[in-house]
CSV table of C-alpha atoms in Angstrom, one decimal:
chain,number,residue,atom,x,y,z
A,1,MET,CA,53.6,123.3,105.8
A,2,GLU,CA,55.1,124.4,103.1
A,3,PHE,CA,59.1,122.3,101.8
A,4,ASN,CA,60.3,122.3,98.7
A,5,TYR,CA,61.9,119.1,97.3
A,6,PHE,CA,63.8,118.4,94.2
A,7,MET,CA,65.4,114.8,93.3
A,8,PRO,CA,65.9,114.5,90.3
A,9,THR,CA,67.9,110.7,90.1
A,10,ARG,CA,66.8,107.7,88.4
A,11,VAL,CA,66.6,105.5,91.3
A,12,ILE,CA,66.6,101.6,89.7
A,13,MET,CA,67.0,98.4,91.7
A,14,GLY,CA,67.1,95.2,91.1
A,15,GLY,CA,69.8,92.4,91.1
A,16,ASP,CA,71.9,93.0,86.7
A,17,CYS,CA,69.8,96.1,86.1
A,18,VAL,CA,73.0,98.2,84.8
A,19,VAL,CA,72.7,95.2,81.9
A,20,LYS,CA,69.3,95.2,82.4
A,21,ASN,CA,68.5,98.8,82.1
A,22,ARG,CA,72.1,98.8,79.3
A,23,ALA,CA,70.0,101.2,76.5
A,24,LEU,CA,70.0,104.0,79.6
A,25,LEU,CA,73.8,104.1,79.1
A,26,GLY,CA,74.4,104.0,75.0
A,27,GLU,CA,71.7,108.1,75.6
A,28,LEU,CA,75.2,109.2,78.2
A,29,GLY,CA,77.4,109.4,75.5
A,30,LYS,CA,80.2,107.8,73.9
A,31,LYS,CA,83.2,107.1,76.0
A,32,ALA,CA,82.7,106.8,80.3
A,33,LEU,CA,85.3,107.5,82.2
A,34,VAL,CA,84.3,104.6,84.5
A,35,VAL,CA,86.1,105.7,88.2
A,36,SER,CA,86.2,103.4,91.5
A,37,GLY,CA,88.1,102.0,93.8
A,38,LYS,CA,90.8,100.2,93.1
A,39,ASN,CA,89.8,96.6,94.1
A,40,SER,CA,86.2,95.9,95.3
A,41,ALA,CA,84.4,96.9,91.5
A,42,ARG,CA,86.3,93.8,90.5
A,43,ILE,CA,85.5,91.9,93.6
A,44,ASN,CA,82.1,92.0,93.2
A,45,GLY,CA,81.5,92.4,89.9
A,46,SER,CA,80.5,96.2,89.6
A,47,TYR,CA,82.9,96.8,86.8
A,48,ASP,CA,82.7,93.4,84.8
A,49,ASP,CA,78.4,94.0,84.6
A,50,VAL,CA,79.7,97.6,83.8
A,51,ALA,CA,81.9,97.0,81.4
A,52,LYS,CA,79.6,94.7,79.5
A,53,ALA,CA,76.2,96.9,79.5
A,54,LEU,CA,79.4,99.2,78.2
A,55,ALA,CA,80.6,96.9,75.5
A,56,ALA,CA,76.9,96.0,74.1
A,57,ASN,CA,75.8,99.7,73.8
A,58,GLY,CA,79.4,100.2,71.3
A,59,GLN,CA,80.7,102.0,74.2
A,60,THR,CA,84.5,102.3,75.3
A,61,HIS,CA,85.4,103.1,78.7
A,62,VAL,CA,88.2,104.4,81.0
A,63,LEU,CA,89.4,102.8,83.7
A,64,PHE,CA,90.4,105.3,86.4
A,65,ASP,CA,90.9,103.4,89.9
A,66,ARG,CA,92.7,105.1,92.2
A,67,VAL,CA,90.2,105.8,95.2
A,68,MET,CA,91.2,106.3,98.6
A,69,SER,CA,88.5,106.2,101.5
A,70,ASN,CA,88.5,110.1,102.2
A,71,PRO,CA,89.5,110.5,99.1
A,72,THR,CA,90.9,114.3,97.7
A,73,VAL,CA,91.2,117.4,95.4
A,74,ASP,CA,93.9,116.4,94.0
A,75,CYS,CA,92.6,112.7,93.6
A,76,ALA,CA,89.4,114.7,91.8
A,77,CYS,CA,91.6,116.6,89.3
A,78,ASP,CA,93.2,113.6,88.6
A,79,ALA,CA,90.0,111.9,88.0
A,80,ALA,CA,88.5,115.0,86.0
A,81,GLU,CA,92.1,115.6,83.7
A,82,LEU,CA,91.8,111.6,82.7
A,83,ILE,CA,87.6,113.4,81.4
A,84,ARG,CA,89.6,115.5,79.3
A,85,ARG,CA,92.9,114.0,78.0
A,86,GLU,CA,90.9,110.9,77.1
A,87,GLY,CA,87.6,112.3,75.2
A,88,CYS,CA,85.2,111.1,77.3
A,89,ASP,CA,81.1,112.4,77.7
A,90,PHE,CA,79.7,110.9,80.6
A,91,VAL,CA,81.6,109.3,84.0
A,92,ILE,CA,80.1,106.0,86.1
A,93,GLY,CA,80.9,105.9,89.2
A,94,ILE,CA,80.9,102.4,91.2
A,95,GLY,CA,81.7,101.4,95.0
A,96,GLY,CA,81.3,103.3,98.2
A,97,GLY,CA,81.1,106.7,99.5
A,98,SER,CA,85.1,107.2,98.4
A,99,PRO,CA,84.4,107.0,94.7
A,100,MET,CA,80.9,108.2,94.0
A,101,ASP,CA,82.2,111.8,95.7
A,102,ALA,CA,84.5,111.5,93.6
A,103,ALA,CA,82.6,110.9,90.2
A,104,LYS,CA,80.7,113.3,90.5
A,105,ALA,CA,83.7,116.0,91.4
A,106,ALA,CA,84.8,115.0,88.0
A,107,ALA,CA,82.4,115.0,86.7
A,108,ALA,CA,81.9,119.0,87.4
A,109,LEU,CA,85.1,120.0,87.6
A,110,ALA,CA,86.3,118.5,84.1
A,111,LEU,CA,83.8,121.2,82.2
A,112,ALA,CA,86.0,123.6,85.3
A,113,ALA,CA,88.3,126.1,85.5
A,114,VAL,CA,89.3,125.7,88.7
A,115,ASP,CA,92.1,125.5,90.5
A,116,ARG,CA,93.3,123.3,93.2
A,117,ALA,CA,92.8,125.1,96.1
A,118,ALA,CA,90.1,126.0,95.1
A,119,VAL,CA,87.2,123.6,94.7
A,120,HIS,CA,86.3,123.9,98.0
A,121,GLY,CA,85.2,127.1,97.1
A,122,ALA,CA,84.8,127.3,93.3
A,123,SER,CA,80.6,127.3,92.0
A,124,TYR,CA,79.2,124.8,89.5
A,125,THR,CA,76.9,125.0,87.6
A,126,ARG,CA,77.7,122.7,85.0
A,127,ALA,CA,78.5,118.7,85.0
A,128,LEU,CA,79.0,116.0,82.5
A,129,PRO,CA,75.6,112.7,83.0
A,130,LEU,CA,76.0,110.9,85.5
A,131,VAL,CA,75.8,107.3,87.0
A,132,GLU,CA,76.5,106.6,90.6
A,133,ILE,CA,76.6,102.2,91.1
A,134,PRO,CA,76.9,101.8,95.0
A,135,THR,CA,78.3,98.8,96.2
A,136,THR,CA,77.7,99.5,99.9
A,137,ALA,CA,75.0,100.4,101.3
A,138,GLY,CA,75.9,103.5,104.1
A,139,THR,CA,76.4,106.8,101.9
A,140,GLY,CA,73.2,106.9,99.9
A,141,SER,CA,76.2,109.5,97.5
A,142,GLU,CA,74.1,108.2,94.4
A,143,VAL,CA,71.5,110.5,95.0
A,144,THR,CA,72.3,113.3,96.7
A,145,GLN,CA,74.2,116.7,95.1
A,146,TYR,CA,76.9,116.5,97.5
A,147,ALA,CA,81.0,115.2,97.2
A,148,ILE,CA,82.7,115.2,100.2
A,149,LEU,CA,86.6,115.6,99.7
A,150,THR,CA,89.5,116.8,101.9
A,151,SER,CA,91.5,119.6,101.7
A,152,GLN,CA,95.5,119.6,99.8
A,153,SER,CA,97.3,120.0,103.5
A,154,GLY,CA,95.0,116.5,104.5
A,155,ASP,CA,93.1,118.3,107.8
A,156,LEU,CA,90.1,119.0,106.7
A,157,LYS,CA,86.8,117.3,105.0
A,158,LYS,CA,84.4,119.7,103.4
A,159,SER,CA,81.5,119.3,100.6
A,160,ILE,CA,81.3,120.8,97.3
A,161,GLY,CA,77.4,121.5,96.4
A,162,SER,CA,75.7,122.2,93.1
A,163,PRO,CA,71.9,120.8,91.9
A,164,VAL,CA,74.3,120.1,88.9
A,165,LEU,CA,75.4,117.0,91.3
A,166,PHE,CA,72.3,114.9,91.4
A,167,PRO,CA,73.4,111.5,89.5
A,168,ARG,CA,71.4,110.8,86.1
A,169,TYR,CA,70.8,107.3,87.1
A,170,ALA,CA,71.6,105.8,90.1
A,171,PHE,CA,71.4,102.0,89.8
A,172,LEU,CA,71.4,99.7,93.4
A,173,ASP,CA,72.2,95.8,92.7
A,174,PRO,CA,72.5,94.4,96.2
A,175,ARG,CA,74.1,91.3,94.8
A,176,TYR,CA,77.1,94.0,95.0
A,177,MET,CA,77.1,93.0,98.6
A,178,ARG,CA,77.2,89.9,98.9
A,179,ARG,CA,81.1,89.6,100.2
A,180,LEU,CA,80.7,93.1,102.0
A,181,GLY,CA,82.1,91.9,105.6
A,182,ARG,CA,80.7,93.1,109.4
A,183,GLU,CA,82.7,95.5,109.7
A,184,THR,CA,82.0,96.8,106.4
A,185,THR,CA,78.2,95.9,106.8
A,186,VAL,CA,77.9,97.5,109.8
A,187,ASN,CA,79.7,100.8,109.3
A,188,THR,CA,77.2,101.5,106.6
A,189,ALA,CA,74.2,101.0,107.7
A,190,ILE,CA,74.9,103.6,111.0
A,191,ASP,CA,75.9,105.4,108.4
A,192,ALA,CA,72.4,105.5,106.7
A,193,LEU,CA,70.7,105.7,110.0
A,194,SER,CA,72.7,108.8,110.9
A,195,HIS,CA,72.3,110.4,107.6
A,196,SER,CA,67.6,110.1,108.1
A,197,ILE,CA,68.4,110.8,111.9
A,198,GLU,CA,70.6,113.7,111.1
A,199,GLY,CA,67.9,114.6,108.5
A,200,MET,CA,64.9,114.7,111.2
A,201,LEU,CA,66.9,117.8,113.5
A,202,THR,CA,68.0,119.9,111.2
A,203,PRO,CA,66.2,123.2,110.2
A,204,ARG,CA,65.9,122.2,106.7
A,205,SER,CA,64.0,118.5,107.7
A,206,SER,CA,59.9,118.8,105.9
A,207,GLU,CA,57.4,117.0,106.3
A,208,MET,CA,58.5,114.8,102.8
A,209,SER,CA,61.7,114.1,103.9
A,210,ASN,CA,61.0,113.2,107.4
A,211,ALA,CA,58.6,110.9,106.1
A,212,LEU,CA,61.4,109.5,104.4
A,213,ALA,CA,63.1,109.4,107.1
A,214,ARG,CA,61.3,107.8,109.2
A,215,GLU,CA,61.0,104.8,106.8
A,216,SER,CA,65.0,104.6,106.8
A,217,ILE,CA,65.0,103.8,110.5
A,218,ALA,CA,62.3,101.2,110.9
A,219,ILE,CA,63.9,99.7,108.5
A,220,ILE,CA,66.6,99.0,109.4
A,221,ALA,CA,66.4,98.6,112.9
A,222,GLY,CA,64.4,96.4,112.4
A,223,LEU,CA,66.8,94.4,111.3
A,224,PHE,CA,69.4,95.1,114.3
A,225,ASP,CA,69.0,91.7,115.4
A,226,GLU,CA,71.1,90.6,111.7
A,227,LEU,CA,73.7,93.0,112.6
A,228,VAL,CA,74.6,92.3,115.4
A,229,HIS,CA,74.6,89.0,115.2
A,230,MET,CA,76.7,88.8,112.5
A,231,LYS,CA,79.8,86.8,113.0
A,232,LYS,CA,83.3,87.3,111.5
A,233,ASP,CA,85.7,84.3,110.1
A,234,ASP,CA,89.1,84.8,110.0
A,235,ALA,CA,89.8,87.0,106.8
A,236,GLY,CA,87.0,89.7,108.7
A,237,ARG,CA,84.5,88.8,106.3
A,238,ALA,CA,80.8,87.7,106.8
A,239,ALA,CA,81.4,84.3,107.6
A,240,ALA,CA,80.1,82.1,104.9
A,241,SER,CA,77.2,80.1,107.0
A,242,ALA,CA,73.8,80.9,108.4
A,243,ALA,CA,75.4,83.8,110.2
A,244,ALA,CA,76.0,85.6,106.9
A,245,LEU,CA,73.7,87.8,106.3
A,246,SER,CA,70.5,86.8,104.0
A,247,PRO,CA,69.7,88.8,100.2
A,248,GLU,CA,66.7,90.6,101.0
A,249,VAL,CA,68.5,91.5,104.5
A,250,ARG,CA,71.1,92.7,102.0
A,251,GLU,CA,68.7,94.8,99.5
A,252,LYS,CA,66.8,96.2,102.4
A,253,LEU,CA,70.0,98.3,103.8
A,254,LEU,CA,70.2,99.2,100.0
A,255,LEU,CA,67.2,101.1,100.0
A,256,ALA,CA,67.0,102.2,103.9
A,257,SER,CA,70.5,103.7,103.3
A,258,THR,CA,69.0,104.7,99.4
A,259,LEU,CA,65.7,106.9,101.1
A,260,ALA,CA,68.3,108.5,104.0
A,261,GLY,CA,70.0,110.3,101.0
A,262,MET,CA,67.1,111.2,99.2
A,263,VAL,CA,66.1,112.8,103.3
A,264,ILE,CA,69.9,115.2,103.2
A,265,ALA,CA,69.7,115.7,100.1
A,266,GLN,CA,67.2,117.8,101.2
A,267,THR,CA,68.4,118.8,105.0
A,268,GLY,CA,71.8,117.9,104.5
A,269,THR,CA,73.7,116.8,108.2
A,270,ALA,CA,73.9,117.6,111.6
A,271,LEU,CA,76.7,118.4,114.1
A,272,VAL,CA,76.9,114.2,114.0
A,273,HIS,CA,79.2,113.3,110.8
A,274,ALA,CA,81.3,117.6,111.4
A,275,MET,CA,82.3,115.9,114.7
A,276,GLY,CA,82.8,112.4,112.9
A,277,TYR,CA,85.2,114.2,110.1
A,278,GLU,CA,87.5,114.9,113.0
A,279,LEU,CA,88.1,111.5,114.4
A,280,THR,CA,88.2,110.2,110.0
A,281,LEU,CA,91.2,113.0,109.5
A,282,GLU,CA,93.1,112.4,112.1
A,283,TRP,CA,92.7,108.2,113.8
A,284,ALA,CA,91.1,107.2,110.0
A,285,THR,CA,88.5,106.0,111.2
A,286,ASP,CA,85.5,104.6,109.4
A,287,HIS,CA,82.5,107.3,109.0
A,288,GLY,CA,80.2,106.1,110.2
A,289,ARG,CA,82.1,105.0,113.3
A,290,ALA,CA,82.6,107.2,113.2
A,291,ASN,CA,79.1,109.0,113.3
A,292,GLY,CA,77.7,105.4,115.7
A,293,LEU,CA,81.0,106.6,118.1
A,294,LEU,CA,78.4,110.4,118.5
A,295,LEU,CA,75.6,109.5,118.0
A,296,GLY,CA,74.0,108.3,121.1
A,297,ALA,CA,75.5,110.9,122.8
A,298,PHE,CA,73.7,113.9,120.4
A,299,LEU,CA,70.5,112.1,120.5
A,300,LYS,CA,70.6,112.8,124.3
A,301,PHE,CA,71.6,116.4,124.4
A,302,VAL,CA,69.1,117.3,122.0
A,303,ASP,CA,66.5,115.3,123.7
A,304,GLU,CA,68.0,117.8,126.9
A,305,ARG,CA,67.6,121.1,125.3
A,306,GLU,CA,64.1,120.1,123.4
A,307,ARG,CA,62.5,119.5,126.6
A,308,ALA,CA,64.4,122.8,128.6
A,309,ALA,CA,62.9,124.8,126.0
A,310,GLY,CA,59.8,123.5,125.8
A,311,ILE,CA,59.6,123.2,121.6
A,312,PRO,CA,57.7,120.9,119.7
A,313,PRO,CA,60.0,117.7,120.0
A,314,ARG,CA,61.3,116.1,117.4
A,315,ILE,CA,63.0,112.6,119.5
A,316,PRO,CA,60.0,111.2,119.8
A,317,ALA,CA,59.1,110.6,116.0
A,318,ILE,CA,63.0,109.2,116.1
A,319,CYS,CA,62.7,106.3,118.9
A,320,ALA,CA,59.3,105.1,117.5
A,321,ALA,CA,60.7,105.2,114.2
A,322,LEU,CA,64.7,103.4,116.0
A,323,GLY,CA,60.9,101.1,117.4
A,324,ALA,CA,59.4,97.3,117.0
A,325,ALA,CA,55.9,96.0,117.3
A,326,GLY,CA,54.9,99.9,118.1
A,327,ASN,CA,57.3,100.6,121.3
A,328,SER,CA,59.5,102.7,121.0
A,329,MET,CA,62.5,102.3,121.5
A,330,THR,CA,64.5,104.2,124.4
A,331,LEU,CA,67.8,106.5,124.2
A,332,ASP,CA,69.3,104.4,126.6
A,333,GLU,CA,68.2,101.3,124.6
A,334,PHE,CA,69.7,102.6,121.5
A,335,SER,CA,72.5,103.4,123.4
A,336,ARG,CA,73.3,100.0,124.9
A,337,LEU,CA,72.7,98.5,121.1
A,338,LEU,CA,74.8,101.2,119.7
A,339,ASP,CA,77.9,99.8,122.1
A,340,LYS,CA,76.6,96.0,120.8
A,341,LEU,CA,77.1,97.1,116.7
A,342,LEU,CA,80.1,99.3,117.9
A,343,GLY,CA,82.3,97.6,119.8
A,344,VAL,CA,85.3,98.8,122.3
A,345,ARG,CA,85.4,102.0,121.3
A,346,GLU,CA,88.1,104.5,120.9
A,347,LYS,CA,89.7,107.3,123.8
A,348,ALA,CA,90.6,110.7,122.5
A,349,SER,CA,93.1,113.2,125.4
A,350,CYS,CA,91.9,116.0,126.5
A,351,GLU,CA,94.2,117.8,124.1
A,352,GLN,CA,92.4,115.7,121.5
A,353,ILE,CA,89.1,117.0,122.2
A,354,GLU,CA,89.6,120.8,122.6
A,355,ALA,CA,91.0,120.6,119.6
A,356,TRP,CA,88.1,119.1,117.7
A,357,ALA,CA,85.6,120.5,119.6
A,358,GLN,CA,87.3,124.2,118.5
A,359,LYS,CA,87.1,122.4,114.5
A,360,SER,CA,83.6,121.3,114.8
A,361,ALA,CA,82.2,124.4,115.9
A,362,ALA,CA,83.2,126.3,113.7
A,363,THR,CA,81.6,124.9,110.6
A,364,LYS,CA,78.3,125.5,109.4
A,365,ASN,CA,76.4,121.7,110.5
A,366,ALA,CA,77.9,123.2,114.0
A,367,LYS,CA,77.3,126.9,112.9
A,368,ASP,CA,72.9,125.9,112.1
A,369,ALA,CA,72.5,123.9,114.2
A,370,TYR,CA,68.0,123.0,115.2
A,371,ILE,CA,69.3,123.5,118.2
A,372,SER,CA,72.5,126.3,119.4
A,373,VAL,CA,75.5,124.6,120.1
A,374,GLN,CA,78.4,125.9,122.1
A,375,LYS,CA,81.8,124.5,121.7
A,376,SER,CA,81.5,123.7,125.9
A,377,ASP,CA,78.8,121.7,124.4
A,378,ILE,CA,80.6,119.4,121.7
A,379,ILE,CA,83.1,119.4,123.6
A,380,ARG,CA,81.1,117.5,126.1
A,381,LEU,CA,79.8,115.7,123.6
A,382,PHE,CA,83.7,113.8,123.1
A,383,GLU,CA,83.9,113.3,126.5
A,384,GLN,CA,80.9,111.5,126.8
A,385,SER,CA,81.6,109.2,122.9
A,386,LEU,CA,84.9,108.6,123.7
A,387,GLY,CA,86.7,109.7,127.2
């Protein structure tokens, strides 16, 4: 048994944990750049808590609240320029994966002389101290060394990665998620589930990462009923009734998401993410939903290849973690569950599938796959998922 496990982020979880642990922020510098989306951090109370904690410490901050879904290279570079212009000496990211990734990238770009066209290919050896505060339960970015940015041309989603991008602190407060609607809650839960499942199906998986992955999968699987039956009101938000998720469920989803982030920090993701990016870029499909649309067919593909090659199987451990009361969930049952969570599936044309498969086959996820994959395999997976 050989593996190398490195996760330097200190994780602090609990209600009001930002304010209660404000002394930790006081160690990072005098002035922070706070990175968020346009509205959500104000609505869920996370920004108010950060501002309160910083003020109590005698620290100041500047707010960069222009992060969009799927942040671009330009967005991250604009935030880095604001850091330099305002003299900020640490960065706090608040939100889902988009603001947290933009915060990471800005923390590194502020100290790097990198042209905007070269951001994805650059090497990053320094970054400002970084704090991440997730307000959705799915991305796990608060405990990874990666930031996903969309290229300037808008046709490529790709990560930058370096150990210096690991946050110093991650503050997990499930209160920030109490207003999330069904769509966001389900999509982010599927994203976390996909992280752990894919993490078990990469060449870099280990006994350590698999232990975290199985626990994350089991936590989410134990909440499938709550997610399936979560209702919507007319505005698309969680119904303010018994159908809304309890604080305990929100807490479990947040823990599972962070565990899944710890998994992919060690293993990376598999083919599902590379394929899903194409849906996000062309259709603006939510990242977690894109993964969910592809995940069932992908697991069946891996299962077939494992059986044909006679190699030690990994799928049974995933099915066992997905099951309840000691019973494994079959892949067919899992596919039917995904259909309940996702609803009506999008349909892709043959031309779209061909173009997506061409790009997906050229990715690192496809080339370094645990199970050998060809372009024809990717076409089949797209067809089975979206045909």
